[in-house]
Coordinates of C-alpha atoms in Angstrom, one line a residue:
X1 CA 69.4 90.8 97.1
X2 CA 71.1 87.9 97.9
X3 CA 71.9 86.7 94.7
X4 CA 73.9 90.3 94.0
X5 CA 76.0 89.6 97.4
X6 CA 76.9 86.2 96.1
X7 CA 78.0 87.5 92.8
X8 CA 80.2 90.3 94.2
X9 CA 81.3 88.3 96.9
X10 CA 82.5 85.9 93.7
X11 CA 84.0 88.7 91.2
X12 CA 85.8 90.3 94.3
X13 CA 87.6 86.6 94.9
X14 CA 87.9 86.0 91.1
X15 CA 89.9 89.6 91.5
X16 CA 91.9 89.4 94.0
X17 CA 92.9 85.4 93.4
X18 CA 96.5 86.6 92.8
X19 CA 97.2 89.1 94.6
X20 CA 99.3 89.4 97.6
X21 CA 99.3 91.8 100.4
X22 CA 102.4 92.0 103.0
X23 CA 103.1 93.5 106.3
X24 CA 106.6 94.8 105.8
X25 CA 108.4 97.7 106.1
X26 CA 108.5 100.0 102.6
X27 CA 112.2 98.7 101.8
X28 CA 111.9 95.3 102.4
X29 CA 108.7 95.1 100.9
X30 CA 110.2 96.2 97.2
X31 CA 113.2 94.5 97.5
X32 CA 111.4 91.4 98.7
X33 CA 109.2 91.2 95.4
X34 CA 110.8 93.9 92.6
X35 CA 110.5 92.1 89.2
X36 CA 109.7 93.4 86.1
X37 CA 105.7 91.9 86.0
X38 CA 105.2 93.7 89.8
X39 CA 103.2 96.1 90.7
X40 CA 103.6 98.4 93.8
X41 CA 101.0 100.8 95.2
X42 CA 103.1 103.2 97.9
X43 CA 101.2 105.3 100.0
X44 CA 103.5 107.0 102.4
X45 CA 102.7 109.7 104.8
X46 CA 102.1 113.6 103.4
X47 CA 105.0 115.5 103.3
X48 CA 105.4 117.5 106.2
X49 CA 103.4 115.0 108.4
X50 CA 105.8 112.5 109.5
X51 CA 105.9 113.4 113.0
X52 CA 102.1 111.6 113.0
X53 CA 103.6 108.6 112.6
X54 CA 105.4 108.2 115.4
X55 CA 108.7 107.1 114.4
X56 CA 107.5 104.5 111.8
X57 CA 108.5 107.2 109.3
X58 CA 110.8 109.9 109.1
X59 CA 112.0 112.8 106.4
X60 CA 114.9 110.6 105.5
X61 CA 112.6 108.1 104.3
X62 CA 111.2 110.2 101.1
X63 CA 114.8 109.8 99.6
X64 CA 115.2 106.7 100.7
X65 CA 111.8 105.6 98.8
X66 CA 113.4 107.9 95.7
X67 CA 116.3 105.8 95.5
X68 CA 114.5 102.6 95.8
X69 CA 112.0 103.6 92.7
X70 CA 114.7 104.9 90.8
X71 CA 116.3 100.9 90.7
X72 CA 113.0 99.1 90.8
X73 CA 112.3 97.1 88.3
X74 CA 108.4 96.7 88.5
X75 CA 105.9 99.6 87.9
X76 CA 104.3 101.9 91.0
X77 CA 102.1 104.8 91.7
X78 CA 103.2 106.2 94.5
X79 CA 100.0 108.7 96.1
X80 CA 101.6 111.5 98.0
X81 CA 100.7 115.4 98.7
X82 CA 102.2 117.2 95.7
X83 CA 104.7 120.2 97.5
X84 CA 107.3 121.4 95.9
X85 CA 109.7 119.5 98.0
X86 CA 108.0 116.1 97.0
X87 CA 108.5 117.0 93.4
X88 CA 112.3 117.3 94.2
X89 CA 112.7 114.6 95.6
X90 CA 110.7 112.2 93.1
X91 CA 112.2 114.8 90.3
X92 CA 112.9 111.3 88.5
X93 CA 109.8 110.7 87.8
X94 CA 106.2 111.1 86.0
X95 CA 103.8 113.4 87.7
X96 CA 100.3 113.6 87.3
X97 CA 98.7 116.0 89.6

């Protein structure tokens, strides 16, 4: 009904009133806005499918993302294929399968 799309179309602005979303690259991104109140959800490619991406990501890039969580200051979930070699490399931290 009409009335229903005018409510959601109201609690979906009430929800996203604050919240920003940016175009950058992963590293400038976190360092850009890292403080202790932020939130960052990461979704980089699977493991072992980089090469999808052209060469907007590489296998570098999972331990460069490592070492950026590791000093960030703000909370994350970071969604990524769970492999053994993703579990080393994010070895530093929580996770839930």
């Amino acid at each position: 009904s009409p009335r229903f799309i005018q409510e959601l179309i109201i609690a979906c602005h009430t929800r996203l009133e604050n919240v920003l979303l940016e175009c950058l690259p992963y590293q400038e991104c976190i360092k850009k806005y890292d403080k202790p109140d932020t939130f960052f959800y990461l979704d980089p490619p699977y493991f072992g499918c980089e090469e999808y991406y052209g060469n907007e990501w590489k296998r570098e890039d999972f331990y460069i993302l490592a070492r950026l969580l590791k000093e960030c200051k703000g909370k994350f979930l970071l969604s990524i294929n769970d492999t053994p070699e993703v579990r080393e490399i994010f070895k530093d931290f929580e996770c839930i399968r």
